[in-house]
CSV table of C-alpha atoms in Angstrom, one decimal:
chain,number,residue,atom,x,y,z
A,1,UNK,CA,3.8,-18.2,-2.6
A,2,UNK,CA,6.6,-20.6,-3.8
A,3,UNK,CA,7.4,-23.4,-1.1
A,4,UNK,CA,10.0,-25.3,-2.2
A,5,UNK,CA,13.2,-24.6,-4.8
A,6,UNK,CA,12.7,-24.2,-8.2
A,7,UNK,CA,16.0,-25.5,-10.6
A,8,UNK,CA,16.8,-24.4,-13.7
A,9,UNK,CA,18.3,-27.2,-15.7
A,10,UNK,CA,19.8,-25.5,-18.4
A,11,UNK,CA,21.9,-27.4,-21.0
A,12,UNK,CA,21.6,-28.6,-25.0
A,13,UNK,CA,19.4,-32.0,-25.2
A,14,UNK,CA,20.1,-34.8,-27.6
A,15,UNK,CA,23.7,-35.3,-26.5
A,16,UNK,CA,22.6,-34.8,-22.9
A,17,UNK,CA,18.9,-35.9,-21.6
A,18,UNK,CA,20.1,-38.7,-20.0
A,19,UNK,CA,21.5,-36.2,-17.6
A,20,UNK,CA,18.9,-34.4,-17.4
A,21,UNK,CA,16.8,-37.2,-16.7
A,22,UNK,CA,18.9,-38.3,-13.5
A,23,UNK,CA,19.4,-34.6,-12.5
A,24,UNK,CA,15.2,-34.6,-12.6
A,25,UNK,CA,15.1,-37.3,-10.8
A,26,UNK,CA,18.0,-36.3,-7.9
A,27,UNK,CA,16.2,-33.0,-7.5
A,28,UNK,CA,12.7,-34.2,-7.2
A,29,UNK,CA,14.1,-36.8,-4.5
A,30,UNK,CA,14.8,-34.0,-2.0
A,31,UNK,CA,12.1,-32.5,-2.6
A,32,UNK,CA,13.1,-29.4,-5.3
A,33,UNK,CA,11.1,-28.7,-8.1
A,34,UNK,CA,12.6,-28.7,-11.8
A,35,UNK,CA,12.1,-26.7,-13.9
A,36,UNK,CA,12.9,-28.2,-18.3
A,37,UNK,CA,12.0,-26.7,-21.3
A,38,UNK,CA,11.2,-30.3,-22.7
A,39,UNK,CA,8.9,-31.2,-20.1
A,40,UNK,CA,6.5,-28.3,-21.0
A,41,UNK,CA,7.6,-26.4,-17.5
A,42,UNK,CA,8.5,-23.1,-19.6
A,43,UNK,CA,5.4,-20.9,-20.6
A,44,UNK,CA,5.8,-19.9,-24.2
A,45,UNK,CA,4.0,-17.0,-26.0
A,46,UNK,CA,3.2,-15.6,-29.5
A,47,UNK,CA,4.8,-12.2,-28.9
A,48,UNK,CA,8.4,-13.1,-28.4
A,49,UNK,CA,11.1,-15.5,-29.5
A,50,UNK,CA,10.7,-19.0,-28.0
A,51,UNK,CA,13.8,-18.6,-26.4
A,52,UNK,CA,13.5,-15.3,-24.9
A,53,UNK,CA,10.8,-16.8,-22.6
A,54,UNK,CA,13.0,-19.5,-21.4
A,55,UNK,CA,14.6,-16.3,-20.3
A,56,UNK,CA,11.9,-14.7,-18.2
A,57,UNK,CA,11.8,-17.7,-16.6
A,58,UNK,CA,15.2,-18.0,-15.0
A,59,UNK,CA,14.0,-14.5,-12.8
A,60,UNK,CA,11.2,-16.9,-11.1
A,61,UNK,CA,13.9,-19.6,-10.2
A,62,UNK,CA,16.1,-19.8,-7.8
A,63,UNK,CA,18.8,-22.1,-8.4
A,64,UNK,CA,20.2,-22.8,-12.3
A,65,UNK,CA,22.5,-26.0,-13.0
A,66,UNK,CA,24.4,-25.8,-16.4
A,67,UNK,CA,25.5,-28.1,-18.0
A,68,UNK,CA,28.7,-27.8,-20.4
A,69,UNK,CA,29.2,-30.8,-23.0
A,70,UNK,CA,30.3,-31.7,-26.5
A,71,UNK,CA,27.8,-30.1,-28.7
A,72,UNK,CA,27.4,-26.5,-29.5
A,73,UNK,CA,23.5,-26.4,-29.7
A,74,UNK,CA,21.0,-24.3,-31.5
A,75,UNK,CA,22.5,-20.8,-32.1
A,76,UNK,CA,21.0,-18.0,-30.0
A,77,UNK,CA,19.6,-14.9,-32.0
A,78,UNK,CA,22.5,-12.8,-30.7
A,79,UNK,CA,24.9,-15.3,-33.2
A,80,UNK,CA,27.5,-15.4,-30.6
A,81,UNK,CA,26.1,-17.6,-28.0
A,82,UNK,CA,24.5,-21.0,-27.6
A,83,UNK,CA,20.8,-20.7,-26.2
A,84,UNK,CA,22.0,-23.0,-23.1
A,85,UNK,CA,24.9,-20.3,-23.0
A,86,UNK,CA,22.3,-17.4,-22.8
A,87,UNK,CA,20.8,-18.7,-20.2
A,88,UNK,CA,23.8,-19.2,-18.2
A,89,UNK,CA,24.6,-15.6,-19.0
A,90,UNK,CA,20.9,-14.6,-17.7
A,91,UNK,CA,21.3,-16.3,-14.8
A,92,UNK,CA,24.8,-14.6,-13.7
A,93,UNK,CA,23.4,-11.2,-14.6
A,94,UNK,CA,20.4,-12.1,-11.9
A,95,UNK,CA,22.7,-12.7,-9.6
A,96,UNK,CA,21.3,-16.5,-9.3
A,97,UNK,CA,22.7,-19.2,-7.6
A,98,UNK,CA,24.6,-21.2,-10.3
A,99,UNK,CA,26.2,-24.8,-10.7
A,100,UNK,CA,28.1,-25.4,-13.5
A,101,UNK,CA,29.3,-28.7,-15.2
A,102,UNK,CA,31.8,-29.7,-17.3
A,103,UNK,CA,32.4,-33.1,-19.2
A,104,UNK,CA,35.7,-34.0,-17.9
A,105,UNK,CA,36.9,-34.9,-22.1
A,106,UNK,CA,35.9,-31.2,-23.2
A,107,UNK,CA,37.8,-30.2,-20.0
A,108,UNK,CA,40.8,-31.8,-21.2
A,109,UNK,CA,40.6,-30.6,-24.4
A,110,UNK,CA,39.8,-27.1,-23.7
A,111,UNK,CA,43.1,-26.9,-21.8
A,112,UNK,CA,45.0,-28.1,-25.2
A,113,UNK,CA,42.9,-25.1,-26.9
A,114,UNK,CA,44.7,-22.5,-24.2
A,115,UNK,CA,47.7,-23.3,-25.7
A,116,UNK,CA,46.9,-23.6,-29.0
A,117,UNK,CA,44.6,-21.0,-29.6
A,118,UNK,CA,46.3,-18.7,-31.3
A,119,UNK,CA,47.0,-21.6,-33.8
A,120,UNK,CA,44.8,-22.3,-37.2
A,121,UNK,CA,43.4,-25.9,-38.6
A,122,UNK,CA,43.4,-27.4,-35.5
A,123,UNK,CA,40.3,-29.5,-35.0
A,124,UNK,CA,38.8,-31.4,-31.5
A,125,UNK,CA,37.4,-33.9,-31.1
A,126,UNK,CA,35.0,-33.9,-28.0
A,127,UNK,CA,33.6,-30.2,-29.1
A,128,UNK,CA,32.0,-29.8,-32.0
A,129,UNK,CA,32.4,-25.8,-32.1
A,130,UNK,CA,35.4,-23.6,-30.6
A,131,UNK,CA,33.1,-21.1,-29.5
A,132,UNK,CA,32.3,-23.6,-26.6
A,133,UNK,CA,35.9,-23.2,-25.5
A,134,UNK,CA,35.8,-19.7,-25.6
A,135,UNK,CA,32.5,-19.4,-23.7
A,136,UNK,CA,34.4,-21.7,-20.7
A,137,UNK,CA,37.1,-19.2,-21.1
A,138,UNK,CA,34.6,-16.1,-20.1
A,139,UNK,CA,33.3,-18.2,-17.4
A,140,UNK,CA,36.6,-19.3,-15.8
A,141,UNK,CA,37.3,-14.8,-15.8
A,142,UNK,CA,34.2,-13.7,-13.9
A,143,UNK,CA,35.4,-12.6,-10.8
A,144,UNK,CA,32.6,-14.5,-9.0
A,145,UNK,CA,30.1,-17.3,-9.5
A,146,UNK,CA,32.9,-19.0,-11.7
A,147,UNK,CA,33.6,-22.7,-10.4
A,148,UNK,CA,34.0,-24.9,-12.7
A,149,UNK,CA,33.2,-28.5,-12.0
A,150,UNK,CA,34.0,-31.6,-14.4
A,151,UNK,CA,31.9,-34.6,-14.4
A,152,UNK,CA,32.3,-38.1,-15.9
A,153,UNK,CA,28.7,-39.4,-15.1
A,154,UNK,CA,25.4,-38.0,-13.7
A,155,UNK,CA,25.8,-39.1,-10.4
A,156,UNK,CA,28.8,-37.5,-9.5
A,157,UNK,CA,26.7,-33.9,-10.3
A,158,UNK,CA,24.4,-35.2,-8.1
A,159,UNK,CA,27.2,-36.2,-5.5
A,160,UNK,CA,28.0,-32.5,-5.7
A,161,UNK,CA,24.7,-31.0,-5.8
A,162,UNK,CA,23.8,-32.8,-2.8
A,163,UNK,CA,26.8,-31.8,-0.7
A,164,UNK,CA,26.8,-28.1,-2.2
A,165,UNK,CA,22.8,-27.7,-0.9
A,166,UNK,CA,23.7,-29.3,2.3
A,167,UNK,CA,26.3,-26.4,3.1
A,168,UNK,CA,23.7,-24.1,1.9
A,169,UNK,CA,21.0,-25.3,4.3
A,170,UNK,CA,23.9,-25.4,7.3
A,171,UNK,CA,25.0,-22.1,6.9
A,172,UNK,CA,21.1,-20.7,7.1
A,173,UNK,CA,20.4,-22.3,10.5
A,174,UNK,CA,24.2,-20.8,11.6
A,175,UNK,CA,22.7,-17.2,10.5
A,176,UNK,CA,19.3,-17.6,12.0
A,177,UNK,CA,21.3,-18.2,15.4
A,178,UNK,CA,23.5,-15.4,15.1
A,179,UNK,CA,20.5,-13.2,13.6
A,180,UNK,CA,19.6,-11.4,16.5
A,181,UNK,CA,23.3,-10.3,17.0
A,182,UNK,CA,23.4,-9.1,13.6
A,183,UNK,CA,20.3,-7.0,13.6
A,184,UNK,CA,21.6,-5.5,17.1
A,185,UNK,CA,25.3,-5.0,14.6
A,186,UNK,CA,23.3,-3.2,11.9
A,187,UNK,CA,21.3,-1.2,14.3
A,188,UNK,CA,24.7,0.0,16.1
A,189,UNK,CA,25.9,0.6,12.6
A,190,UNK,CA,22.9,3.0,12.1
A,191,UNK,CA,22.9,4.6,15.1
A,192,UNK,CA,26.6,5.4,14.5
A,193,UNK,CA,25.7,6.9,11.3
A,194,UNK,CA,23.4,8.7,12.4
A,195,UNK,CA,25.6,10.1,15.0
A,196,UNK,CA,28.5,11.4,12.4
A,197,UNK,CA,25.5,12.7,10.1
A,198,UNK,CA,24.1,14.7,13.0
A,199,UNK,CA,28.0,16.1,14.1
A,200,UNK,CA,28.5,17.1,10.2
A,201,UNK,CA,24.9,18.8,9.7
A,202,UNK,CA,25.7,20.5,13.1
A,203,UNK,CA,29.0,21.5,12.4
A,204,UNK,CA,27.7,23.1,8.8
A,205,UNK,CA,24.5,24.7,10.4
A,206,UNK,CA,26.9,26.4,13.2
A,207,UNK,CA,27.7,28.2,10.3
A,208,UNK,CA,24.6,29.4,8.6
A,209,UNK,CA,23.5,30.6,12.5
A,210,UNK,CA,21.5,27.0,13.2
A,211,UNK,CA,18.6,28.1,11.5
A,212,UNK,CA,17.7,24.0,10.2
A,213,UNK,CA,18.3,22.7,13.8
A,214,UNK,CA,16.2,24.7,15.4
A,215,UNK,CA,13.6,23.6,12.9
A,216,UNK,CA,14.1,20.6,13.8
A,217,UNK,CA,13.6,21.1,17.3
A,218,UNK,CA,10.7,23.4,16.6
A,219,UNK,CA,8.9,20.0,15.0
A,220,UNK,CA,9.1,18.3,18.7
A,221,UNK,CA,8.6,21.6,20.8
A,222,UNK,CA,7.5,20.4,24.0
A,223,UNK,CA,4.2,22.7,24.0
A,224,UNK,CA,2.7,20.9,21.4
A,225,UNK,CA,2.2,17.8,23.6
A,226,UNK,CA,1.7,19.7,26.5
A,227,UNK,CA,-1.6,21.9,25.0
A,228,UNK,CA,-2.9,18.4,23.3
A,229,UNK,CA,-2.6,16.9,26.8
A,230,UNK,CA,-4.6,19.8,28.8
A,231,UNK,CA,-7.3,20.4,26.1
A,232,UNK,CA,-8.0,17.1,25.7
A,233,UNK,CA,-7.7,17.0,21.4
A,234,UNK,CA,-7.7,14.3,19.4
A,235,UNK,CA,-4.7,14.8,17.2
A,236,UNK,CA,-1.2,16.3,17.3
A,237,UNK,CA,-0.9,20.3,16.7
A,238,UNK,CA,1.7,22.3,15.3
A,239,UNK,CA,2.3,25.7,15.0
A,240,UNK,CA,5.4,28.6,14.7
A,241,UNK,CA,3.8,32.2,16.1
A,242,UNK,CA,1.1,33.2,18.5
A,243,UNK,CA,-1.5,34.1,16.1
A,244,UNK,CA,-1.6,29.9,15.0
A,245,UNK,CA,-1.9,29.3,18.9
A,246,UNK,CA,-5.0,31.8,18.9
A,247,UNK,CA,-6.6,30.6,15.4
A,248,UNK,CA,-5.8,27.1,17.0
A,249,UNK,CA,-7.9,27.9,20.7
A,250,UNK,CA,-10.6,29.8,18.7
A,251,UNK,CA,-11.5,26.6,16.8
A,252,UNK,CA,-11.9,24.8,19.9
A,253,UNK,CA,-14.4,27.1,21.4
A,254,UNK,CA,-11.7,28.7,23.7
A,255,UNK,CA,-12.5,32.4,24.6
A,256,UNK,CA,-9.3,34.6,25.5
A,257,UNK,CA,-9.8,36.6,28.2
A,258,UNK,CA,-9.2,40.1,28.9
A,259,UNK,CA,-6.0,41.2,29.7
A,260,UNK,CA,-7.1,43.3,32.5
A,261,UNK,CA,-9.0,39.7,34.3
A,262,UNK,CA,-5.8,38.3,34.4
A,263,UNK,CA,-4.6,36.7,37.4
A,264,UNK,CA,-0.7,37.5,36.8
A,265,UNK,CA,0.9,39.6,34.0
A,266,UNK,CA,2.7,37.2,32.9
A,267,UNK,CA,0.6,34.2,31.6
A,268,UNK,CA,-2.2,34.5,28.5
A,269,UNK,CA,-5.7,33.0,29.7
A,270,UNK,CA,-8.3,31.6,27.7
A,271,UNK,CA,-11.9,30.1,29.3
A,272,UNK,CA,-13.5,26.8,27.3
A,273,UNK,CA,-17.1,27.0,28.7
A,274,UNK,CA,-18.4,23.9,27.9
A,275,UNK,CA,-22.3,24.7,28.9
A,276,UNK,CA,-24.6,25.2,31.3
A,277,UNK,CA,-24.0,23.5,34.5
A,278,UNK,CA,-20.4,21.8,33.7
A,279,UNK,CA,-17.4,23.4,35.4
A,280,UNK,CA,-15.4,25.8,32.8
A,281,UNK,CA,-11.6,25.7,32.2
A,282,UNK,CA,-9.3,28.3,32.7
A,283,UNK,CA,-6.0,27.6,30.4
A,284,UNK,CA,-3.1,30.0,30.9
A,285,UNK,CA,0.1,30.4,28.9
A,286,UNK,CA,3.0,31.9,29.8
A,287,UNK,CA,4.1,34.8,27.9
A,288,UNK,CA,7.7,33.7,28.1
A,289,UNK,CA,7.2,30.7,25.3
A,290,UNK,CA,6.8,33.6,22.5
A,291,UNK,CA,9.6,35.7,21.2
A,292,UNK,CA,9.2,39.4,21.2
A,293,UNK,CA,7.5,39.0,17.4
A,294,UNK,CA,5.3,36.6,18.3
A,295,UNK,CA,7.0,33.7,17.1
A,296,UNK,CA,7.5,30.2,19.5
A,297,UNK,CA,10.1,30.4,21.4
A,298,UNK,CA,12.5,26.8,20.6
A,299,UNK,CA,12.5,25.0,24.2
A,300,UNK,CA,14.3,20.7,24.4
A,301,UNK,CA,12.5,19.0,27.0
A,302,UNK,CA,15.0,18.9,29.2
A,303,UNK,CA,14.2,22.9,29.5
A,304,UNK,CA,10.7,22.6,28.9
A,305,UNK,CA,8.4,23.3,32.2
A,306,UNK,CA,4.9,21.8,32.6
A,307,UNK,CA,3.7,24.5,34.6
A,308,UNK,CA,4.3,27.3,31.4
A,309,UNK,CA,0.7,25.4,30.3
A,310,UNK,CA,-1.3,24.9,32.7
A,311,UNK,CA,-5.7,24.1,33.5
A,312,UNK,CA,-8.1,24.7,36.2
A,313,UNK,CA,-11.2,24.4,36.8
A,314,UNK,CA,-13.8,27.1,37.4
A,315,UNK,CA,-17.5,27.0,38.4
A,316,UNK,CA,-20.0,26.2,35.9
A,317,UNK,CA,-22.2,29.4,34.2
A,318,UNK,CA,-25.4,29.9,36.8
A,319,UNK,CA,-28.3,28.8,35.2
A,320,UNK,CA,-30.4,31.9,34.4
A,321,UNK,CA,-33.7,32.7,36.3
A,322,UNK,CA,-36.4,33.8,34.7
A,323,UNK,CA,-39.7,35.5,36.5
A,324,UNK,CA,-43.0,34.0,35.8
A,325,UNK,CA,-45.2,35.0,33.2
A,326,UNK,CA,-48.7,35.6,34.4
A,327,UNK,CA,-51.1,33.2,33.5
A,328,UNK,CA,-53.0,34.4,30.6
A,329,UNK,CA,-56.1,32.8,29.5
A,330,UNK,CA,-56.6,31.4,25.8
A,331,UNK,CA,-59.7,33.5,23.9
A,332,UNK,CA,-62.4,32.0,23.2
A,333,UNK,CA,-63.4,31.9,19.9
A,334,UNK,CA,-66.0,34.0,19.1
A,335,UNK,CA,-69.5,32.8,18.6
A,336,UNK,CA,-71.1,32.8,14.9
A,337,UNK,CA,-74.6,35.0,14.4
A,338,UNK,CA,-77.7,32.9,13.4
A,339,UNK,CA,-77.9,32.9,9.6
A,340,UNK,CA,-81.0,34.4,8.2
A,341,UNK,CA,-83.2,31.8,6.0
A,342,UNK,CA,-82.8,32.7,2.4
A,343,UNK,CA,-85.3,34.9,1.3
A,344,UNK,CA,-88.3,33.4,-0.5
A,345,UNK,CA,-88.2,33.9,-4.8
A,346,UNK,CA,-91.0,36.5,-5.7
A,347,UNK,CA,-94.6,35.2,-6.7
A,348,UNK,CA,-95.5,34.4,-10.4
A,349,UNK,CA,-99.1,35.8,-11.1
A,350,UNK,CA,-100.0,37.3,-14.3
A,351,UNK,CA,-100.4,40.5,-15.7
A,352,UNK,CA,-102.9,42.4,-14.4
A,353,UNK,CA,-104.3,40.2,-11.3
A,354,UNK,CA,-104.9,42.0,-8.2
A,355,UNK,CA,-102.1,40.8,-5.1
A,356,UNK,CA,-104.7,39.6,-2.9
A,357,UNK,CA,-106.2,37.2,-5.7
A,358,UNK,CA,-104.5,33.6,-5.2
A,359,UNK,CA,-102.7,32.0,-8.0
A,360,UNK,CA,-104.2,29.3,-9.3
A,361,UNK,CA,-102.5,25.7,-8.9
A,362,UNK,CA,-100.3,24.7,-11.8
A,363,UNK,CA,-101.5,22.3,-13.6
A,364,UNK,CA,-100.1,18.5,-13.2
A,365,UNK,CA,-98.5,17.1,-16.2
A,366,UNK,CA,-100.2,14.6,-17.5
A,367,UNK,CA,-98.2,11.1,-17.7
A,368,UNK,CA,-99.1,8.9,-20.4
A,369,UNK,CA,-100.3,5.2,-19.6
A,370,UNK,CA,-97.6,2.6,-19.9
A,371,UNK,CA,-98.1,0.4,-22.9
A,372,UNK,CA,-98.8,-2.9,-22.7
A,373,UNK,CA,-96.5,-4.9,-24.8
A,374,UNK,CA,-98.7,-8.2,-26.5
A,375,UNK,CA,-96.9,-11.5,-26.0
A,376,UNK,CA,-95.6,-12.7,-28.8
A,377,UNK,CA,-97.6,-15.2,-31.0
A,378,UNK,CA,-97.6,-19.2,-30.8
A,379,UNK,CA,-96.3,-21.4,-33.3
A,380,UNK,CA,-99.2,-24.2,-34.1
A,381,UNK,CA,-97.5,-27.2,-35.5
A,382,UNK,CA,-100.0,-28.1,-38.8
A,383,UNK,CA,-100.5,-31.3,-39.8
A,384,UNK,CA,-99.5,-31.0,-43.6
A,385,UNK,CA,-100.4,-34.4,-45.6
């Protein structure tokens, strides 16, 4: 966020940087911030004209000082208007705050053009180009934003600038004292529109039977505030017939009751039973809120009753009894037979040996002796001549 002024200094350069110099150097002084083309301040681009971003950046300034002299300057691409006169033309159509400055010989000279313009072959001599006359001439016929001030030296646009900014700054402080009557004004001013817009829709919707103020006063029916407040939502509700009330009490648990438990005719009942051993609620509404085809009844405030919706308190659901179930003993698992030893495999004998004859052993297999492994033979070293 921007925290002090930012000033355009928009003029042509050769004939006038001297100016611009000492304007740089006023504004700086108090503590604005310039902003020059020259002094790299202007963010140029490849996609555009360099001029059209000199352009963009008069919307992120706030005040623009022009300055008017002898010299025409480069020709904008329009082919009508100086570049420093495109800017001041930028500027007005922003609606900025603008200063501008005229050398006090063009002045004088542009005042011999009013009444010689008409005439050919006349030549001046502090303008180089005619078309700066006639762009003085569109600024002196704006019907705003239009003074014209001539200067001599730099100082005396500084002289001016400084006195103008001063006002400026003065007149800010008068407004933040008188704010607060102001805003108090503007609200008045609402409020009274508001007022004639409300005798006007009235006055039409008398004639189409009220249908669109009673929607309106359907959207703040007291009931809806009422029924948050006793059942404790959350949120606003809003509904237009007795079957949304119902759909409504049925989502929060609420149980209507018969019409034959009643406790008078003339009042709906509902019971929220919130569980065992908490006290339930009885809610009642009066029948009178509902039109005959079961759409809400339109009630202000001022005729609304508290008592048409209405709570109490009933006693919590008994806990059920139960009787005791007989102690029954676990079974005991049963106990597992004695297994059997497998049976024995049948006897090998041979062929034709009686039963009672015993087998002979079997025979033990014979293992063979472990070999004995001879070490392996020594070297002798010979003594060889």
């Amino acid at each position: 966020m921007k925290s002090r002024p930012r000033v355009f200094i928009s003029s042509t350069f050769y004939d006038l940087r001297q100016v611009r110099a000492d304007l740089q150097r006023f504004i700086e002084e108090i503590g604005y911030e310039t902003v020059q083309h020259e002094r790299g301040q202007v963010p140029y681009g490849s996609t555009e004209k360099l001029e059209s971003y000199c352009y963009k950046e008069i919307a992120q300034v706030d005040i623009v000082v022009n300055i008017v002299g002898g010299r025409f300057g480069s020709v904008s691409f329009d082919q009508d208007n100086s570049i420093s006169q495109m800017e001041l033309k930028t500027a007005l159509r922003l609606n900025k705050q603008c200063y501008v400055f005229v050398d006090t010989s063009v002045m004088a000279e542009y005042r011999m053009y009013l009444r010689n313009k008409n005439v050919e072959g006349i030549s001046y001599v502090a303008a180089d180009d005619e078309r700066i006359f006639k762009f003085i001439e569109q600024i002196e016929t704006l019907p705003k934003n239009n003074q014209l001030i001539e200067f001599r030296q730099s100082s005396e646009i500084a002289l001016h600038l400084r006195e103008q900014w001063a006002g400026l700054f003065q007149r800010f402080l008068q407004e933040q004292e008188t704010l607060p009557d102001r805003r108090a004004g503007d609200e008045l001013h609402t409020a009274l529109n508001t007022v004639k817009d409300l005798v006007t829709f009235l006055t039409n919707e008398r004639r189409e039977q009220g249908s669109t103020i009673n929607e309106i006063l359907l959207a703040n029916h007291p009931i809806f505030e009422r029924l948050r407040k006793v059942t404790a939502a959350p949120y606003p509700l809003f509904f237009r017939t007795f079957n949304d009330m119902c759909a409504w009490l049925d989502s929060r648990s609420w149980i209507p009751v018969d019409e034959a438990e009643w406790d008078t005719p003339d009042a709906l009942e509902w019971i929220h039973d919130p569980g065992v051993g908490r006290n339930r609620l009885l809610l009642r509404v009066a029948i009178r809120v509902f039109e005959d085809d079961n759409r809400l009844k339109v009630f202000t405030s001022a005729e609304w009753e508290d008592s048409w919706v209405s709570t109490r308190e009933l006693e919590p659901t008994p806990t059920p009894v139960r009787p005791p179930s007989p102690a029954v003993s676990a079974p005991r698992p049963p106990i597992a037979p004695p297994r059997s030893p497998a049976p024995l495999p049948p006897l090998q004998r041979p062929v034709g040996q009686p039963l009672n004859q015993s087998t002979p052993p079997m025979p033990k297999p014979s293992v063979a002796p472990p070999r004995t492994v001879a070490p392996p033979a020594t070297k002798k070293a010979s003594n060889e001549s």
